[in-house]
Short mmCIF file of C-alpha atoms in Angstrom, two decimals:
data_model
loop_
_atom_site.label_atom_id
_atom_site.label_comp_id
_atom_site.label_asym_id
_atom_site.label_seq_id
_atom_site.Cartn_x
_atom_site.Cartn_y
_atom_site.Cartn_z
CA MET A 233 22.78 36.08 18.12
CA SER A 234 24.61 39.36 18.64
CA LYS A 235 24.80 42.58 16.63
CA LEU A 236 28.18 42.99 14.94
CA ASN A 237 29.47 46.11 13.18
CA GLU A 238 26.43 48.03 14.37
CA MET A 239 26.18 51.60 13.12
CA ARG A 240 25.72 54.41 15.65
CA MET A 241 22.85 55.86 13.62
CA TYR A 242 20.79 53.48 11.50
CA THR A 243 20.04 53.86 7.82
CA TRP A 244 17.09 52.21 6.05
CA ASN A 245 16.40 48.79 7.59
CA SER A 246 15.69 47.36 4.15
CA THR A 247 19.35 47.70 3.20
CA GLY A 248 20.39 45.15 5.82
CA LEU A 249 23.45 47.24 6.64
CA ASN A 250 22.71 48.56 10.13
CA PHE A 251 24.33 45.52 11.73
CA ILE A 252 25.16 41.88 11.11
CA GLU A 253 23.47 39.23 13.21
CA ASN A 254 26.03 36.57 13.90
CA SER A 255 26.95 34.15 16.61
CA LEU A 256 30.70 33.85 16.48
CA LYS A 257 31.88 30.74 18.21
CA ALA A 258 34.57 31.50 20.75
CA PRO A 259 37.78 29.70 19.84
CA ASP A 260 39.62 27.28 22.03
CA LYS A 261 42.28 29.03 24.04
CA LYS A 262 45.58 27.73 22.79
CA PRO A 263 49.14 29.04 22.69
CA TYR A 264 50.63 30.87 19.73
CA PHE A 265 54.16 30.04 18.64
CA LYS A 266 55.51 33.59 19.08
CA GLU A 267 56.36 35.07 22.45
CA SER A 268 54.16 37.95 23.60
CA ASP A 269 55.16 41.25 25.11
CA THR A 270 54.12 41.50 28.74
CA ASP A 271 54.16 45.17 29.72
CA ASP A 272 51.12 47.05 28.44
CA ILE A 273 51.03 50.84 28.00
CA LYS A 274 49.09 52.63 30.74
CA SER A 275 48.80 55.95 28.89
CA LEU A 276 47.24 54.20 25.90
CA ASN A 277 44.81 52.25 28.07
CA ASP A 278 43.83 55.49 29.81
CA ALA A 279 43.34 57.27 26.48
CA PHE A 280 40.98 54.59 25.14
CA ALA A 281 39.05 54.17 28.40
CA GLY A 282 35.38 54.87 27.77
CA LYS A 283 35.79 55.01 23.98
CA ASN A 284 33.45 53.03 21.74
CA TYR A 285 35.21 50.97 19.07
CA GLY A 286 35.53 47.46 17.67
CA VAL A 287 33.33 44.95 15.85
CA SER A 288 31.27 44.47 19.03
CA GLU A 289 31.63 44.26 22.80
CA GLU A 290 31.37 40.49 22.49
CA VAL A 291 34.29 40.40 20.06
CA LEU A 292 36.41 42.65 22.30
CA ASN A 293 35.69 40.43 25.30
CA GLU A 294 36.71 37.39 23.29
CA ASN A 295 39.93 39.16 22.37
CA LYS A 296 40.62 39.89 26.03
CA ASN A 297 39.70 36.46 27.40
CA PHE A 298 41.21 34.24 24.69
CA ARG A 299 44.21 36.38 23.72
CA ASN A 300 47.32 34.39 22.87
CA PHE A 301 49.60 37.08 21.45
CA SER A 302 50.32 40.74 22.29
CA ILE A 303 52.66 43.45 21.01
CA TYR A 304 53.20 46.79 22.73
CA ARG A 305 55.15 49.65 21.15
CA ASP A 306 55.76 52.90 23.02
CA ILE A 307 57.32 55.28 20.47
CA LYS A 308 59.15 58.24 21.99
CA GLU A 309 60.83 59.85 18.95
CA LYS A 310 61.49 59.11 15.29
CA SER A 311 61.73 55.35 14.86
CA ASP A 312 62.66 52.96 12.08
CA PHE A 313 60.06 51.17 9.98
CA GLU A 314 58.84 47.97 11.64
CA ALA A 315 57.19 44.98 9.97
CA ILE A 316 55.06 42.79 12.22
CA ASP A 317 54.51 39.40 10.60
CA LEU A 318 51.81 37.12 11.99
CA LYS A 319 51.39 33.63 10.56
CA LEU A 320 48.64 31.06 10.89
CA ASN A 321 48.80 27.43 9.80
CA ASP A 322 47.28 24.05 10.63
CA GLU A 323 49.29 23.84 13.85
CA ASN A 324 48.78 27.49 14.85
CA ASN A 325 45.27 27.90 13.50
CA ILE A 326 43.90 30.30 16.12
CA LEU A 327 45.31 33.77 16.64
CA VAL A 328 43.68 36.17 19.08
CA SER A 329 46.01 39.14 19.04
CA ASN A 330 46.37 42.64 20.39
CA ILE A 331 48.76 45.26 18.99
CA ASP A 332 48.99 48.54 20.89
CA ILE A 333 51.04 51.47 19.58
CA ASN A 334 51.49 54.64 21.58
CA ALA A 335 53.06 57.49 19.60
CA ALA A 336 54.39 60.20 21.91
CA GLU A 337 54.41 63.91 21.12
CA ASP A 338 56.33 64.80 17.91
CA SER A 339 57.26 61.15 17.26
CA ILE A 340 57.36 59.63 13.76
CA SER A 341 56.81 55.93 13.09
CA SER A 342 55.76 53.48 10.39
CA PHE A 343 54.33 49.97 10.82
CA LEU A 344 53.31 47.11 8.57
CA VAL A 345 51.08 44.44 10.12
CA ASN A 346 51.08 41.45 7.78
CA VAL A 347 48.73 38.58 8.66
CA ASN A 348 48.93 35.56 6.37
CA GLY A 349 48.10 31.91 6.60
CA GLU A 350 48.18 28.45 5.10
CA GLY A 351 45.81 25.65 6.02
CA ASP A 352 42.15 25.05 6.72
CA LYS A 353 39.69 26.73 9.06
CA LEU A 354 42.02 29.40 10.41
CA TYR A 355 40.61 31.88 12.92
CA LEU A 356 41.79 35.45 13.54
CA ASN A 357 40.48 37.91 16.11
CA SER A 358 42.74 40.96 15.91
CA LEU A 359 42.62 44.19 17.90
CA ILE A 360 44.92 47.03 16.84
CA ARG A 361 44.91 50.29 18.79
CA VAL A 362 47.00 53.37 18.04
CA ASN A 363 47.17 56.45 20.25
CA LEU A 364 48.73 59.50 18.60
CA GLU A 365 49.71 62.25 20.99
CA LYS A 366 50.23 65.87 19.91
CA ARG A 367 51.90 66.26 16.50
CA ALA A 368 52.72 62.56 16.27
CA LYS A 369 52.88 61.04 12.78
CA VAL A 370 52.08 57.37 12.20
CA LYS A 371 51.89 55.34 9.01
CA LEU A 372 50.08 52.03 9.46
CA VAL A 373 49.50 49.43 6.75
CA ILE A 374 47.47 46.32 7.62
CA VAL A 375 47.52 43.37 5.21
CA THR A 376 45.27 40.35 5.73
CA ASN A 377 45.85 37.45 3.34
CA LEU A 378 44.15 34.29 4.58
CA PRO A 379 43.11 31.16 2.69
CA LYS A 380 39.56 30.07 2.05
CA GLU A 381 37.58 28.61 4.94
CA SER A 382 39.15 31.18 7.27
CA THR A 383 37.45 33.63 9.60
CA ASN A 384 38.84 37.15 9.88
CA VAL A 385 37.59 39.46 12.67
CA GLN A 386 39.47 42.77 12.77
CA SER A 387 38.97 45.70 15.13
CA VAL A 388 41.16 48.74 14.45
CA ALA A 389 40.88 51.87 16.59
CA THR A 390 42.96 55.04 16.49
CA LEU A 391 42.85 58.17 18.62
CA LEU A 392 44.43 61.43 17.44
CA ASP A 393 45.41 64.36 19.60
CA GLU A 394 46.12 67.91 18.46
CA GLU A 395 47.84 68.18 15.03
CA ALA A 396 48.50 64.44 14.92
CA MET A 397 48.59 62.79 11.51
CA LEU A 398 47.68 59.21 10.60
CA ASP A 399 48.17 57.51 7.23
CA ILE A 400 46.30 54.20 7.48
CA SER A 401 45.71 51.50 4.85
CA TYR A 402 43.76 48.25 5.09
CA ILE A 403 44.28 45.54 2.44
CA GLU A 404 42.41 42.24 2.40
CA ILE A 405 42.59 39.15 0.19
CA GLY A 406 40.88 35.86 0.96
CA ALA A 407 39.04 34.66 4.09
CA SER A 408 35.63 33.12 3.58
CA HIS A 409 34.04 35.17 6.37
CA SER A 410 35.39 38.60 7.28
CA LEU A 411 34.21 41.29 9.70
CA VAL A 412 36.26 44.49 9.81
CA ASN A 413 35.75 47.60 11.93
CA ILE A 414 38.04 50.62 11.52
CA LYS A 415 37.40 53.67 13.66
CA ASN A 416 39.54 56.81 13.69
CA ILE A 417 38.71 59.32 16.42
CA LEU A 418 40.00 62.81 15.58
CA GLU A 419 39.88 64.27 19.07
CA GLY A 420 42.48 67.04 18.93
CA ASP A 421 42.26 70.22 16.90
CA ARG A 422 43.75 70.02 13.37
CA ALA A 423 44.22 66.26 13.54
CA MET A 424 44.37 64.59 10.12
CA VAL A 425 43.59 61.10 8.77
CA ILE A 426 44.41 59.75 5.32
CA GLU A 427 42.76 56.36 4.88
CA ASP A 428 42.94 53.87 2.01
CA GLY A 429 41.32 50.47 1.70
CA VAL A 430 41.59 47.64 -0.82
CA TYR A 431 39.62 44.39 -0.84
CA PHE A 432 39.35 41.41 -3.20
CA LYS A 433 36.55 38.89 -2.81
CA GLU A 434 35.74 35.84 -4.95
CA GLY A 435 33.91 32.52 -4.73
CA ASP A 436 31.32 32.78 -1.96
CA GLU A 437 33.50 34.92 0.32
CA PHE A 438 31.77 37.44 2.60
CA LEU A 439 33.04 40.80 3.83
CA ASP A 440 31.30 43.25 6.16
CA ILE A 441 33.28 46.42 6.82
CA LEU A 442 32.39 49.47 8.90
CA ALA A 443 34.79 52.41 8.52
CA THR A 444 34.15 55.45 10.70
CA ASN A 445 35.97 58.76 10.97
CA GLU A 446 34.66 60.57 14.05
CA HIS A 447 35.45 64.29 14.21
CA LEU A 448 35.55 65.92 17.62
CA GLY A 449 38.28 68.56 17.32
CA ASN A 450 38.20 71.83 15.41
CA GLU A 451 39.66 71.96 11.88
CA THR A 452 40.09 68.21 11.77
CA ASP A 453 40.41 66.56 8.37
CA SER A 454 39.76 63.02 7.16
CA ASP A 455 40.01 61.67 3.62
CA ALA A 456 39.09 57.99 3.15
CA MET A 457 38.77 55.98 -0.05
CA PHE A 458 38.18 52.25 -0.46
CA ASN A 459 38.56 50.31 -3.71
CA GLY A 460 37.54 46.72 -4.26
CA ALA A 461 36.93 43.94 -6.75
CA LEU A 462 34.23 41.30 -6.52
CA LYS A 463 33.71 38.21 -8.64
CA ASP A 464 31.79 34.91 -8.72
CA GLU A 465 29.22 34.97 -5.89
CA ALA A 466 31.14 37.15 -3.44
CA HIS A 467 29.14 39.28 -0.99
CA LYS A 468 30.34 42.62 0.37
CA ASN A 469 28.76 45.09 2.79
CA TRP A 470 30.55 48.42 3.14
CA LYS A 471 29.48 51.17 5.51
CA GLY A 472 31.57 54.33 5.48
CA VAL A 473 30.70 57.01 8.04
CA VAL A 474 31.88 60.59 8.44
CA ASP A 475 30.64 61.50 11.93
CA LEU A 476 30.84 65.26 12.53
CA ARG A 477 30.12 65.61 16.24
CA PRO A 478 29.05 68.78 18.11
CA GLY A 479 31.91 71.24 18.50
CA CYS A 480 34.07 70.16 15.56
CA VAL A 481 34.03 73.61 13.98
CA SER A 482 35.57 73.83 10.48
CA ALA A 483 36.04 70.06 10.27
CA ASN A 484 36.23 68.44 6.84
CA GLY A 485 35.45 64.76 6.22
CA LYS A 486 35.38 62.76 2.99
CA ILE A 487 34.71 59.05 2.50
CA GLY A 488 33.99 56.85 -0.50
CA ASP A 489 33.93 53.34 -1.93
CA TYR A 490 34.39 52.11 -5.50
CA SER A 491 33.67 48.48 -6.34
CA MET A 492 34.44 46.71 -9.61
CA MET A 493 32.26 43.71 -10.36
CA PHE A 494 33.47 40.83 -12.52
CA SER A 495 30.28 38.79 -12.26
CA ASP A 496 26.54 39.36 -12.41
CA ASN A 497 26.15 37.12 -9.35
CA VAL A 498 28.03 39.19 -6.79
CA LYS A 499 26.18 40.95 -3.97
CA ASN A 500 27.40 44.46 -3.32
CA LYS A 501 25.84 46.69 -0.67
CA THR A 502 27.40 50.08 -0.08
CA ALA A 503 26.30 52.89 2.23
CA PRO A 504 28.37 56.09 2.48
CA ILE A 505 26.90 58.02 5.40
CA LEU A 506 27.34 61.58 6.62
CA LEU A 507 26.28 62.40 10.18
CA CYS A 508 26.38 66.10 10.94
CA ALA A 509 25.74 67.74 14.31
CA GLU A 510 27.76 70.92 13.71
CA LYS A 511 26.98 73.81 11.34
CA GLU A 512 30.37 75.10 10.22
CA VAL A 513 31.73 71.92 8.67
CA GLU A 514 32.24 70.22 5.31
CA GLY A 515 31.39 66.63 4.55
CA ASN A 516 31.42 64.54 1.38
CA HIS A 517 30.49 60.93 0.79
CA ALA A 518 30.30 58.87 -2.39
CA ALA A 519 30.02 55.37 -3.76
CA SER A 520 30.06 53.83 -7.20
CA VAL A 521 29.81 50.39 -8.70
CA GLY A 522 30.94 49.49 -12.16
CA ARG A 523 33.15 47.62 -14.54
CA LEU A 524 36.46 48.43 -16.18
CA ASN A 525 36.56 51.31 -18.66
CA LYS A 526 35.82 49.87 -22.10
CA ASP A 527 37.82 52.49 -24.02
CA MET A 528 40.92 51.90 -21.91
CA LEU A 529 40.42 48.14 -22.21
CA PHE A 530 40.25 48.41 -26.00
CA TYR A 531 43.38 50.59 -26.07
CA ILE A 532 45.43 48.09 -24.05
CA MET A 533 44.18 45.18 -26.16
CA SER A 534 45.20 47.08 -29.30
CA ARG A 535 48.76 46.93 -27.96
CA GLY A 536 48.80 43.13 -28.23
CA PHE A 537 47.37 42.00 -24.90
CA ASP A 538 44.41 39.66 -24.67
CA LYS A 539 41.29 40.67 -22.72
CA LYS A 540 42.23 38.88 -19.50
CA GLN A 541 45.72 40.39 -19.49
CA ALA A 542 44.34 43.86 -20.17
CA GLU A 543 41.75 43.55 -17.39
CA SER A 544 44.40 42.38 -14.93
CA MET A 545 46.66 45.32 -15.79
CA MET A 546 43.82 47.77 -15.25
CA LEU A 547 42.89 46.10 -11.98
CA GLU A 548 46.45 46.39 -10.70
CA ALA A 549 46.65 50.05 -11.74
CA THR A 550 43.45 50.84 -9.82
CA PHE A 551 44.91 49.55 -6.56
CA ALA A 552 48.52 50.63 -7.09
CA LYS A 553 48.22 53.78 -4.95
CA THR A 554 47.39 51.74 -1.85
CA LEU A 555 49.62 48.74 -2.58
CA ASP A 556 52.60 51.04 -3.15
CA LYS A 557 52.35 52.14 0.50
CA ILE A 558 53.65 48.71 1.52
CA GLU A 559 57.31 49.27 2.38
CA ASP A 560 58.19 45.57 2.20
CA GLU A 561 59.07 45.17 -1.49
CA SER A 562 58.68 41.38 -1.63
CA LEU A 563 55.22 41.52 -0.02
CA ARG A 564 54.19 44.39 -2.27
CA GLU A 565 55.15 42.48 -5.42
CA GLU A 566 53.50 39.29 -4.11
CA LEU A 567 50.20 41.11 -3.62
CA LYS A 568 50.41 42.77 -7.02
CA LYS A 569 50.89 39.33 -8.53
CA GLU A 570 47.81 38.06 -6.72
CA VAL A 571 45.84 41.04 -8.03
CA ARG A 572 46.91 40.27 -11.58
CA GLN A 573 45.92 36.64 -11.14
CA MET A 574 42.55 37.40 -9.60
CA ASN A 575 40.92 38.12 -12.94
CA THR A 576 42.42 35.04 -14.58
CA ARG A 577 41.18 32.42 -12.10
CA ASN A 578 38.43 30.12 -13.23
#
């Protein structure tokens, strides 16, 4: 058994959130139907050398040893929006992928990574790394939409140099067992991260997510907010960490999670954590759990909608801010439809 999504500094052991004990079975190494890029990016590899990130060392080694698909993007200037679509199915049921994006000084880029699947017992081990050089601007939206009986293991790591700006969103629907680690390292002075997350879990689906914004540079700023919905007997662990390291003078970090529960049987564990090793900083962390606003629900129902319709409309409105960041209109509308349907499923 290995420790997955282990926090740098532990909270109370009784919460069961410091790490997940799990023995992930390494997949068979098999080809993926898309052709991989072959030339990696030395400057990105050098930038991430010695950095700590990912679900675990074991997971990263699996990604390296069993990898069957790679994409490398070296962005030099302003580039067009790019959608990266990754599909899994019964024939291509194992995807061990690596996406590396290097954003050069003053470059501007936008990416959508859309992972979706059809079939049984799909397996995903995904590593996404983004290196933002000075004043680079990157928008990254990651969508994971896998069927039941699928395993989703996601490691996302970003590194920001001076005055770089990252707008990152993570959206997840489905997958019976999901482990997600998102770490943004604000290394350069005045680097900025805007982070949004959305998750939907139902049945007996399980999600463990560790989101960390590590501040190293002066006057760095991070603002992260996750929103989710849980129903049936779904189980979610969320750990959100603002890590204000020594020397990050005048840094400002905010992180929070809001979960809506549609069943008394869900398991929801949430730990917003502030680690502070510098005096002249600001940090805020928050979490809340609840149900839909009764007054608003009554108002919508008074306009002729039944309760299920009204709840679905409110659910969609809650997540609209993040879903609207998806630049692919058809995918955006498809996910909104799934959100509306989530509260109507038996």
